[in-house]
Short mmCIF file of C-alpha atoms and ligand atoms in Angstrom, two decimals:
data_model
loop_
_atom_site.label_atom_id
_atom_site.label_comp_id
_atom_site.label_asym_id
_atom_site.label_seq_id
_atom_site.Cartn_x
_atom_site.Cartn_y
_atom_site.Cartn_z
CA MET A 1 42.05 -19.36 -14.29
CA CYS A 2 41.60 -22.98 -13.36
CA TRP A 3 39.43 -25.94 -14.15
CA HIS A 4 37.99 -27.92 -11.29
CA VAL A 5 35.24 -30.40 -10.56
CA VAL A 6 32.14 -29.05 -8.80
CA ASP A 7 29.59 -31.26 -7.07
CA VAL A 8 26.57 -29.03 -7.69
CA GLU A 9 24.44 -30.77 -5.07
CA ARG A 10 26.96 -29.95 -2.37
CA LEU A 11 26.83 -26.23 -3.18
CA VAL A 12 23.74 -25.75 -1.00
CA GLU A 13 24.69 -28.03 1.88
CA ASP A 14 25.20 -24.98 4.08
CA ASP A 15 22.28 -23.02 2.67
CA PRO A 16 19.12 -25.15 2.78
CA PRO A 17 16.66 -22.24 2.15
CA ALA A 18 17.58 -22.30 -1.55
CA ARG A 19 16.61 -25.97 -1.63
CA ALA A 20 13.39 -25.27 0.31
CA VAL A 21 12.34 -22.54 -2.13
CA TRP A 22 13.05 -24.84 -5.08
CA GLU A 23 11.03 -27.70 -3.53
CA LEU A 24 8.05 -25.48 -2.71
CA ILE A 25 7.87 -23.83 -6.15
CA GLY A 26 8.43 -27.17 -7.88
CA GLY A 27 5.29 -28.54 -6.24
CA LEU A 28 3.06 -25.71 -7.55
CA ASP A 29 1.20 -25.34 -10.82
CA LEU A 30 3.22 -22.94 -13.01
CA THR A 31 1.07 -23.30 -16.14
CA ARG A 32 0.34 -19.57 -16.31
CA PHE A 33 4.05 -18.80 -16.37
CA LEU A 34 4.65 -21.50 -18.98
CA SER A 35 1.81 -20.64 -21.35
CA PRO A 36 3.47 -17.58 -23.01
CA ILE A 37 6.56 -19.68 -23.80
CA GLY A 38 6.49 -21.24 -27.26
CA SER A 39 8.69 -22.12 -30.19
CA ILE A 40 8.11 -21.28 -33.83
CA ASN A 41 8.99 -23.98 -36.30
CA GLY A 42 11.90 -23.00 -38.51
CA GLN A 43 12.84 -19.93 -36.47
CA ALA A 44 15.98 -19.76 -34.42
CA GLY A 45 15.97 -18.56 -30.82
CA ARG A 46 17.54 -19.43 -27.51
CA PRO A 47 15.63 -21.77 -25.18
CA ALA A 48 13.56 -20.04 -22.53
CA PHE A 49 14.45 -20.28 -18.86
CA ASP A 50 12.28 -22.55 -16.75
CA PRO A 51 9.88 -20.35 -14.70
CA GLN A 52 10.60 -22.54 -11.63
CA LEU A 53 14.23 -21.44 -11.89
CA LEU A 54 13.50 -17.73 -12.31
CA ILE A 55 10.86 -17.68 -9.55
CA SER A 56 13.18 -19.53 -7.16
CA VAL A 57 16.07 -17.19 -7.96
CA TRP A 58 13.93 -14.10 -7.31
CA LEU A 59 12.43 -15.46 -4.08
CA TYR A 60 15.81 -16.55 -2.81
CA ALA A 61 17.33 -13.17 -3.75
CA TYR A 62 14.57 -11.19 -2.00
CA SER A 63 14.95 -13.41 1.08
CA ARG A 64 18.60 -12.32 1.17
CA GLY A 65 17.61 -8.66 0.81
CA ILE A 66 18.83 -8.49 -2.82
CA SER A 67 16.35 -6.85 -5.13
CA SER A 68 18.55 -5.67 -7.99
CA ALA A 69 18.51 -7.80 -11.16
CA ARG A 70 22.13 -6.81 -11.93
CA GLU A 71 23.27 -7.88 -8.48
CA ILE A 72 21.53 -11.27 -8.84
CA ALA A 73 23.11 -11.82 -12.27
CA ARG A 74 26.50 -11.06 -10.74
CA ARG A 75 25.95 -13.44 -7.82
CA CYS A 76 24.87 -16.24 -10.16
CA GLU A 77 28.50 -16.29 -11.30
CA TYR A 78 30.07 -17.03 -7.93
CA GLU A 79 27.63 -17.55 -5.06
CA PRO A 80 26.96 -21.26 -4.34
CA ALA A 81 23.21 -21.05 -3.65
CA PHE A 82 22.55 -19.03 -6.83
CA GLN A 83 24.84 -21.38 -8.79
CA TRP A 84 22.87 -24.36 -7.48
CA LEU A 85 19.55 -22.76 -8.42
CA THR A 86 20.73 -21.95 -11.94
CA GLY A 87 22.68 -25.20 -12.40
CA LEU A 88 25.87 -23.14 -12.85
CA GLY A 89 24.17 -21.32 -15.69
CA VAL A 90 24.38 -17.63 -16.52
CA ILE A 91 21.30 -15.39 -16.52
CA ASN A 92 21.24 -11.98 -18.12
CA HIS A 93 19.98 -9.21 -15.83
CA HIS A 94 17.49 -8.12 -18.52
CA THR A 95 15.88 -11.58 -18.39
CA LEU A 96 15.60 -11.36 -14.62
CA SER A 97 14.33 -7.83 -14.65
CA ASP A 98 11.68 -8.50 -17.32
CA PHE A 99 10.52 -11.66 -15.56
CA ARG A 100 9.94 -9.76 -12.31
CA ILE A 101 7.36 -7.41 -13.83
CA GLU A 102 5.93 -9.31 -16.80
CA HIS A 103 3.86 -11.93 -15.01
CA ARG A 104 1.58 -9.96 -12.71
CA GLU A 105 -1.46 -12.27 -13.03
CA ALA A 106 0.56 -15.48 -12.90
CA LEU A 107 2.35 -14.19 -9.80
CA ASP A 108 -0.98 -13.33 -8.21
CA GLU A 109 -2.13 -16.89 -8.79
CA LEU A 110 1.15 -18.24 -7.40
CA PHE A 111 0.65 -16.14 -4.25
CA THR A 112 -2.81 -17.70 -3.82
CA GLN A 113 -1.38 -21.19 -4.37
CA VAL A 114 1.23 -20.63 -1.65
CA LEU A 115 -1.58 -19.45 0.66
CA ALA A 116 -3.44 -22.70 -0.10
CA VAL A 117 -0.33 -24.70 0.90
CA LEU A 118 0.02 -22.70 4.14
CA SER A 119 -3.68 -23.04 4.87
CA ALA A 120 -3.51 -26.82 4.35
CA GLU A 121 -0.66 -26.90 6.86
CA SER A 122 -2.82 -25.01 9.41
CA LEU A 123 -0.69 -21.87 9.29
CA ILE A 124 -3.71 -19.77 8.27
CA THR A 125 -6.96 -19.85 10.23
CA LEU A 126 -8.56 -16.46 9.35
CA GLU A 127 -9.81 -16.26 12.94
CA ARG A 128 -8.19 -12.86 13.32
CA VAL A 129 -6.58 -10.77 10.59
CA MET A 130 -4.55 -7.62 11.23
CA HIS A 131 -4.64 -5.00 8.51
CA ASP A 132 -2.17 -2.15 8.19
CA GLY A 133 -0.66 0.20 5.63
CA THR A 134 2.90 1.33 5.17
CA LYS A 135 4.42 3.97 2.91
CA ILE A 136 7.26 2.83 0.68
CA TYR A 137 9.43 5.27 -1.27
CA ALA A 138 8.95 5.46 -5.03
CA ASN A 139 11.90 5.08 -7.35
CA ALA A 140 12.05 8.81 -7.97
CA GLY A 141 14.23 11.51 -6.44
CA LYS A 142 13.08 14.77 -4.90
CA SER A 143 14.39 16.72 -7.88
CA SER A 144 12.12 14.82 -10.27
CA PHE A 145 9.09 16.51 -8.70
CA CYS A 146 7.95 19.40 -10.89
CA THR A 147 5.20 21.98 -10.95
CA LYS A 148 2.96 22.21 -14.02
CA LYS A 149 5.08 24.99 -15.49
CA ARG A 150 8.28 22.95 -15.22
CA ILE A 151 6.62 19.79 -16.59
CA GLU A 152 5.46 21.76 -19.64
CA ALA A 153 8.97 23.15 -20.13
CA HIS A 154 10.45 19.64 -19.92
CA LEU A 155 7.84 18.38 -22.39
CA LYS A 156 8.73 21.13 -24.86
CA ILE A 157 12.42 20.21 -24.69
CA ALA A 158 11.68 16.47 -25.00
CA ARG A 159 9.50 17.08 -28.08
CA GLU A 160 12.23 19.21 -29.66
CA HIS A 161 14.74 16.38 -29.13
CA VAL A 162 12.39 13.85 -30.73
CA ALA A 163 11.70 16.18 -33.67
CA ARG A 164 15.46 16.62 -34.18
CA MET A 165 15.97 12.85 -34.20
CA GLU A 166 13.30 12.52 -36.90
CA GLN A 167 15.17 14.85 -39.28
CA PRO A 168 16.78 13.10 -42.31
CA GLU A 169 20.24 14.29 -41.16
CA ALA A 170 19.87 12.23 -37.97
CA ALA A 171 19.71 9.02 -40.02
CA GLU A 172 23.07 9.90 -41.58
CA LEU A 173 24.94 10.06 -38.29
CA PRO A 174 28.23 8.07 -38.31
CA GLU A 175 26.90 5.57 -35.74
CA PRO A 176 23.33 4.63 -36.73
CA ARG A 177 22.98 2.15 -33.84
CA ARG A 178 23.77 4.80 -31.28
CA ALA A 179 21.40 7.20 -33.01
CA LYS A 180 18.61 4.61 -32.73
CA VAL A 181 19.27 4.17 -28.99
CA ARG A 182 19.29 7.93 -28.54
CA GLU A 183 16.00 8.25 -30.40
CA ARG A 184 14.41 5.56 -28.20
CA VAL A 185 15.65 7.33 -25.05
CA HIS A 186 14.21 10.67 -26.21
CA ARG A 187 10.88 9.08 -27.13
CA GLU A 188 10.63 7.35 -23.77
CA ARG A 189 11.40 10.61 -21.99
CA GLU A 190 8.77 12.44 -24.00
CA GLN A 191 6.18 9.78 -23.09
CA ARG A 192 7.15 9.92 -19.43
CA VAL A 193 6.90 13.70 -19.23
CA ALA A 194 3.56 13.66 -21.08
CA HIS A 195 2.40 11.04 -18.57
CA ALA A 196 3.53 13.32 -15.72
CA LEU A 197 1.40 16.12 -17.16
CA SER A 198 -1.66 13.86 -17.36
CA GLU A 199 -1.05 12.65 -13.76
CA TYR A 200 -0.76 16.26 -12.62
CA GLU A 201 -4.15 17.00 -14.19
CA LYS A 202 -5.58 13.92 -12.49
CA ILE A 203 -4.29 15.18 -9.13
CA GLU A 204 -5.81 18.62 -9.75
CA ARG A 205 -9.18 17.11 -10.70
CA ALA A 206 -9.22 15.02 -7.50
CA LYS A 207 -8.73 18.08 -5.30
CA ARG A 208 -11.58 19.43 -3.25
CA PRO A 209 -13.32 22.53 -4.60
CA GLY A 210 -12.05 25.69 -2.92
CA TYR A 211 -8.60 24.13 -2.61
CA ASN A 212 -6.09 26.38 -0.89
CA ARG A 213 -2.62 26.42 -2.46
CA THR A 214 -0.93 27.02 0.87
CA SER A 215 -2.24 23.71 2.22
CA LYS A 216 -0.19 20.52 2.12
CA GLN A 217 -1.87 19.03 -0.96
CA GLN A 218 0.28 17.91 -3.88
CA THR A 219 1.00 20.70 -6.38
CA GLY A 220 2.91 18.84 -9.08
CA ALA A 221 4.04 15.44 -10.32
CA SER A 222 7.26 13.50 -10.69
CA ILE A 223 8.72 13.21 -14.18
CA SER A 224 10.61 10.03 -13.16
CA ASP A 225 7.61 8.16 -11.74
CA PRO A 226 4.50 10.19 -12.59
CA GLU A 227 2.20 7.77 -10.73
CA ALA A 228 3.97 8.24 -7.38
CA ARG A 229 2.38 10.60 -4.85
CA ILE A 230 3.73 12.81 -2.08
CA MET A 231 3.07 10.97 1.20
CA ARG A 232 3.95 11.58 4.82
CA HIS A 233 6.08 8.90 6.48
CA SER A 234 5.73 8.27 10.20
CA SER A 235 9.37 8.97 11.02
CA ALA A 236 10.56 10.87 7.95
CA PRO A 237 9.60 13.91 5.90
CA CYS A 238 7.09 13.73 3.03
CA ALA A 239 8.39 12.02 -0.09
CA LEU A 240 7.25 10.49 -3.38
CA SER A 241 5.84 7.14 -2.28
CA TYR A 242 3.16 4.47 -2.61
CA ASN A 243 0.79 3.26 0.10
CA VAL A 244 1.18 -0.51 0.55
CA GLN A 245 -1.67 -2.35 2.28
CA VAL A 246 -0.92 -5.60 4.08
CA SER A 247 -3.36 -8.08 5.69
CA THR A 248 -1.74 -10.54 8.08
CA ASP A 249 -3.33 -13.62 9.64
CA ALA A 250 -2.61 -13.55 13.37
CA ALA A 251 -2.25 -17.34 13.78
CA ALA A 252 1.26 -17.61 12.31
CA GLY A 253 1.83 -14.11 10.92
CA ILE A 254 1.20 -15.06 7.29
CA VAL A 255 0.40 -12.29 4.78
CA VAL A 256 -3.02 -13.14 3.29
CA GLY A 257 -3.49 -9.99 1.21
CA ILE A 258 -1.31 -7.29 -0.32
CA ASP A 259 -1.96 -4.28 -2.49
CA ALA A 260 -0.44 -0.90 -3.31
CA SER A 261 -2.18 2.35 -4.04
CA GLN A 262 -1.61 6.03 -4.80
CA THR A 263 -4.09 7.28 -2.23
CA VAL A 264 -3.07 8.32 1.26
CA PRO A 265 -6.21 7.74 3.37
CA ASP A 266 -6.15 4.20 4.71
CA TYR A 267 -9.85 3.78 5.49
CA GLU A 268 -10.83 3.27 1.85
CA HIS A 269 -8.64 0.15 1.59
CA LEU A 270 -10.29 -1.95 4.31
CA VAL A 271 -13.28 -3.32 2.39
CA PRO A 272 -11.17 -4.19 -0.72
CA ALA A 273 -8.76 -6.01 1.65
CA VAL A 274 -11.59 -8.18 3.03
CA LYS A 275 -12.74 -8.94 -0.53
CA GLN A 276 -9.21 -9.87 -1.56
CA ILE A 277 -8.86 -12.32 1.35
CA GLU A 278 -12.19 -13.92 0.45
CA GLU A 279 -11.17 -14.27 -3.21
CA ARG A 280 -7.87 -15.89 -2.29
CA LEU A 281 -8.94 -18.19 0.52
CA GLY A 282 -12.63 -18.76 -0.17
CA LYS A 283 -13.83 -17.33 3.14
CA ARG A 284 -13.87 -14.07 5.07
CA PRO A 285 -11.88 -13.46 8.23
CA ARG A 286 -13.85 -13.81 11.46
CA GLN A 287 -12.24 -10.73 13.00
CA MET A 288 -10.46 -7.77 11.44
CA VAL A 289 -8.23 -5.59 13.64
CA VAL A 290 -7.16 -2.15 12.40
CA ASP A 291 -5.71 1.11 13.66
CA ALA A 292 -7.35 4.52 13.81
CA GLY A 293 -6.68 5.21 10.12
CA TYR A 294 -9.28 2.59 9.10
CA THR A 295 -11.87 3.32 11.77
CA SER A 296 -14.80 4.99 10.10
CA ARG A 297 -18.53 4.45 10.52
CA GLU A 298 -18.75 3.36 6.87
CA ASN A 299 -16.17 0.62 7.46
CA VAL A 300 -17.83 -0.53 10.69
CA LEU A 301 -21.18 -0.89 8.89
CA ALA A 302 -19.64 -2.50 5.77
CA LEU A 303 -17.76 -5.13 7.78
CA HIS A 304 -20.86 -5.78 9.87
CA GLN A 305 -22.73 -6.52 6.63
CA TYR A 306 -19.96 -8.92 5.58
CA GLY A 307 -20.27 -10.73 8.92
CA VAL A 308 -16.75 -9.68 9.98
CA THR A 309 -16.21 -8.49 13.57
CA MET A 310 -14.15 -5.32 13.51
CA PHE A 311 -11.87 -3.96 16.22
CA GLY A 312 -10.34 -0.54 15.68
CA ARG A 313 -8.92 2.24 17.70
CA SER A 314 -11.02 5.40 17.48
CA VAL A 315 -9.63 8.85 17.07
CA GLN A 316 -9.78 10.68 20.40
CA ALA A 317 -12.84 12.80 19.72
CA ASP A 318 -12.87 14.96 22.86
CA GLY A 319 -9.60 16.75 22.17
CA ARG A 320 -10.58 17.42 18.57
CA VAL A 321 -13.99 18.82 19.49
CA ARG A 322 -12.40 21.19 22.02
CA GLN A 323 -9.85 22.35 19.41
CA ARG A 324 -12.52 22.89 16.76
CA PHE A 325 -14.67 24.99 19.07
CA ALA A 326 -11.63 26.95 20.26
CA ARG A 327 -10.87 27.87 16.62
CA CYS A 328 -14.42 29.28 16.34
CA GLY A 329 -13.94 31.38 19.47
CA VAL A 330 -16.05 29.18 21.79
CA THR A 331 -14.53 29.15 25.24
CA ASP A 332 -14.83 26.69 28.15
CA GLY A 333 -18.23 26.99 29.80
CA PHE A 334 -19.97 27.20 26.38
CA LEU A 335 -19.02 23.80 24.94
CA PRO A 336 -21.85 21.36 24.04
CA ASP A 337 -21.50 19.61 27.42
CA ASP A 338 -22.40 22.89 29.14
CA PHE A 339 -25.85 22.93 27.53
CA HIS A 340 -28.62 21.16 29.43
CA PHE A 341 -30.90 18.73 27.57
CA ASP A 342 -34.57 18.57 28.49
CA SER A 343 -35.87 15.19 27.29
CA ARG A 344 -39.56 16.08 27.88
CA SER A 345 -39.56 19.04 25.51
CA ASP A 346 -36.67 17.72 23.32
CA THR A 347 -34.81 21.00 23.65
CA PHE A 348 -31.50 22.25 25.04
CA LEU A 349 -31.08 25.12 27.49
CA CYS A 350 -27.96 27.26 27.05
CA PRO A 351 -25.93 28.53 30.06
CA GLU A 352 -27.99 31.75 29.87
CA GLY A 353 -31.27 29.77 30.05
CA LYS A 354 -32.32 30.31 26.43
CA VAL A 355 -33.95 27.48 24.46
CA LEU A 356 -32.30 25.66 21.52
CA ARG A 357 -34.94 23.84 19.39
CA PRO A 358 -34.35 20.82 17.11
CA ARG A 359 -34.22 21.19 13.33
CA VAL A 360 -34.81 18.53 10.67
CA PRO A 361 -32.44 15.54 11.32
CA THR A 362 -29.75 14.74 8.75
CA GLU A 363 -29.04 11.09 7.90
CA ARG A 364 -25.36 10.17 7.46
CA PRO A 365 -23.81 6.67 7.10
CA GLY A 366 -23.97 5.07 10.54
CA ARG A 367 -25.52 8.06 12.32
CA THR A 368 -28.35 10.58 12.47
CA MET A 369 -27.41 14.21 13.18
CA ILE A 370 -29.84 16.63 14.82
CA ARG A 371 -29.04 20.33 15.03
CA TYR A 372 -30.51 22.26 17.99
CA GLN A 373 -30.50 26.01 17.41
CA ALA A 374 -31.11 29.09 19.54
CA SER A 375 -32.99 32.09 18.20
CA ILE A 376 -30.82 34.86 16.71
CA THR A 377 -32.97 37.37 18.59
CA ASP A 378 -31.80 35.85 21.91
CA CYS A 379 -28.15 35.54 20.94
CA LYS A 380 -27.86 39.03 19.41
CA VAL A 381 -28.51 40.72 22.73
CA CYS A 382 -26.73 38.14 24.93
CA ALA A 383 -23.91 39.42 27.15
CA GLN A 384 -21.99 36.12 26.68
CA ARG A 385 -22.08 36.26 22.90
CA THR A 386 -18.32 36.78 22.48
CA LYS A 387 -17.60 33.58 24.45
CA CYS A 388 -20.38 31.49 22.89
CA CYS A 389 -20.71 32.33 19.17
CA SER A 390 -18.70 35.46 18.47
CA GLY A 391 -18.21 35.03 14.71
CA ASN A 392 -21.85 34.28 13.90
CA THR A 393 -24.07 37.30 13.22
CA ARG A 394 -26.79 35.67 11.09
CA TYR A 395 -27.87 32.63 13.09
CA GLY A 396 -28.30 31.73 16.73
CA ARG A 397 -25.85 29.36 18.44
CA SER A 398 -26.39 25.70 17.58
CA ILE A 399 -25.13 22.34 18.79
CA VAL A 400 -25.28 19.06 16.91
CA VAL A 401 -26.30 15.83 18.57
CA THR A 402 -25.27 12.60 16.84
CA LYS A 403 -27.36 9.49 17.35
CA GLU A 404 -25.11 6.56 16.55
CA ASN A 405 -26.24 3.48 14.67
CA PRO A 406 -26.49 0.54 17.15
CA VAL A 407 -23.83 -1.29 15.11
CA VAL A 408 -21.38 1.59 15.67
CA THR A 409 -22.24 1.74 19.39
CA ALA A 410 -21.64 -2.01 19.69
CA PHE A 411 -18.31 -1.62 17.83
CA ARG A 412 -17.17 1.06 20.31
CA ALA A 413 -18.15 -1.08 23.31
CA ARG A 414 -16.42 -4.13 21.80
CA THR A 415 -13.20 -2.21 21.14
CA ALA A 416 -13.21 -0.82 24.69
CA SER A 417 -13.66 -4.31 26.20
CA ALA A 418 -10.76 -6.45 27.45
CA GLU A 419 -10.96 -8.54 24.26
CA GLY A 420 -10.74 -5.41 22.13
CA GLU A 421 -7.75 -4.07 24.06
CA ALA A 422 -5.98 -7.43 23.68
CA ALA A 423 -6.74 -7.52 19.93
CA LEU A 424 -5.36 -4.00 19.43
CA LYS A 425 -2.24 -4.85 21.39
CA GLN A 426 -1.73 -7.95 19.24
CA ARG A 427 -2.26 -5.88 16.09
CA SER A 428 0.74 -3.69 16.69
CA VAL A 429 2.95 -6.74 17.24
CA VAL A 430 1.77 -8.76 14.22
CA ALA A 431 1.21 -6.01 11.64
CA GLU A 432 4.25 -3.89 12.51
CA PHE A 433 6.45 -6.99 12.44
CA VAL A 434 5.50 -7.71 8.81
CA ASN A 435 6.05 -4.08 7.80
CA ALA A 436 9.46 -4.06 9.46
CA TRP A 437 10.38 -7.41 7.86
CA LEU A 438 9.45 -6.22 4.36
CA LYS A 439 11.56 -3.09 4.77
CA GLU A 440 14.51 -4.29 6.83
CA LYS A 441 15.00 -7.93 5.83
CA LEU A 442 13.75 -7.85 2.26
CA GLY A 443 15.09 -4.38 1.53
CA LEU A 444 11.78 -2.94 0.35
CA ARG A 445 12.37 0.57 1.65
CA ARG A 446 12.32 1.90 -1.90
CA PHE A 447 10.70 0.29 -4.94
CA HIS A 448 12.94 -0.71 -7.83
CA VAL A 449 10.29 -0.29 -10.50
CA ARG A 450 8.02 2.57 -11.55
CA GLY A 451 4.27 2.88 -12.15
CA LEU A 452 1.45 1.48 -10.03
CA ALA A 453 1.05 -1.82 -11.93
CA LYS A 454 4.75 -2.69 -11.54
CA ILE A 455 4.75 -1.47 -7.94
CA ARG A 456 1.91 -3.89 -7.16
CA THR A 457 3.94 -6.70 -8.71
CA GLU A 458 7.05 -5.91 -6.69
CA ALA A 459 5.01 -5.68 -3.47
CA MET A 460 3.56 -9.10 -4.33
CA TRP A 461 7.08 -10.56 -4.79
CA ALA A 462 8.04 -9.26 -1.36
CA ALA A 463 4.90 -10.64 0.33
CA LEU A 464 5.39 -14.00 -1.41
CA THR A 465 9.00 -14.14 -0.22
CA TYR A 466 7.93 -13.32 3.32
CA ASN A 467 5.34 -16.14 3.29
CA VAL A 468 7.83 -18.63 1.88
CA GLN A 469 10.29 -17.65 4.61
CA GLN A 470 7.62 -18.24 7.27
CA TRP A 471 6.83 -21.64 5.73
CA ILE A 472 10.53 -22.55 5.83
CA ARG A 473 10.80 -21.45 9.46
CA LEU A 474 7.61 -23.06 10.72
CA ARG A 475 7.26 -26.19 8.60
CA TRP A 476 10.21 -27.01 6.34
CA ARG A 477 13.07 -26.47 8.79
CA PRO A 478 11.55 -28.41 11.74
CA LEU A 479 10.90 -31.30 9.33
CA ARG A 480 14.50 -31.17 8.03
CA LEU A 481 15.86 -31.14 11.57
CA ALA A 482 13.79 -34.23 12.34
CA ILE A 483 15.04 -35.96 9.16
CA PRO A 484 18.73 -35.13 8.47
CA LEU A 485 19.56 -34.01 4.94
CA ALA A 486 21.71 -37.08 4.17
CA THR A 487 18.78 -39.44 4.74
CA ALA A 488 16.05 -37.18 3.42
S1 SF4 B 1 -25.12 33.46 22.78
FE1 SF4 B 1 -27.15 32.53 22.61
S2 SF4 B 1 -26.83 30.43 23.08
FE2 SF4 B 1 -25.01 31.49 23.75
S3 SF4 B 1 -25.35 31.86 25.87
FE3 SF4 B 1 -26.06 33.65 24.80
S4 SF4 B 1 -28.19 33.27 24.38
FE4 SF4 B 1 -27.32 31.35 25.00
#
């Protein structure tokens, strides 16, 4: 052991990002973080840590790909940048860990404040926003996933443990402190398993009627993180995960909206994303660019109503239609394109020359569907029946014509134009870059917390760190290079 003099200011000479984070956070309004802190006259207690310090430590840690509170606490003891941020102080990992998840609303406001700073520095224009979703692993192993039967068995055991701890003999154990800890652990486990059972019931209720157990729908819940859901990853097998939604402004690649959800389909997150951007920045994006997962007629119409121009890749319909008809036994030569439409009589003629007449149109969001049907008397005796409508013995062959809403037609034409192609190309660069950065650089491949509310908070920390890093790269660092540190 040795004593030596440390010039704290010189600790970050080689690591200016720590200083940049401190400066940025120091210039923001942290009242919402400060308001829960108070002292009670006459009662002892250690002084609270300054929120500026804890925020800066977390942002700096995430920017280095460190997301474990224990690891940060360890590094505060020897790593110069952490020592500078804490003023050579020591922070308990519990303090760090609690701070990360306890200030969801204050953090949300801080995220908006940072966006205001970036917007004032012309790094956000909202001319074009790319929206994308990425699956991030939950903090729960494969073995924690249980069927209803197993969850109930676990719950029974957990309740037995709790009941045993409540017996008078338990209070007379030689180590009462340990017994208390054990009781708390058993109670927490019981609550978690009961929560898993309620989540399982929620999943079952959300299933479509006539659900088939052999399909790929979730058939249980995790007892480690009951709110996590089984999701398919693009380059990995299905796993317990959350679906993180990220909106990125194309001007400088700044994240202008972030959220996490338990639901897999992406299309239902597009309208909430536009609303979130408007709430944070006071205006809507001019253009929104998305991939096929968000392209639905409902979204096209909703964004049109909001005055947002949408670009989105459509699912290749032709291949799907062919596959669907093939499953029903319809062969080539009897697909809808092989039926001839007569506009004067508003009827179709089948390849055998029989008439298909229109039925009452059905209105659906963004389209009108008209079914044209042949008479069963014609089809019953037709020699081509096995190729045209083999499985149907009650009704004549029908085809459905969809009349698109003009807004949807305009959306398709826009996306197919040169501008649309360029926007979609730019989307994959901008949106995928952010996803890769969050996972690779910030280490957010797997969440460190459990439960949707905490997951949303951790995703927010990561997005905030990413934005601060972009601000350092695009604004703070060029300014520092222009004005050397010694004279700054
Ligand atoms: S089955 Fe009916 S619709 Fe199909 S070709 Fe024969 S008559 Fe026409």
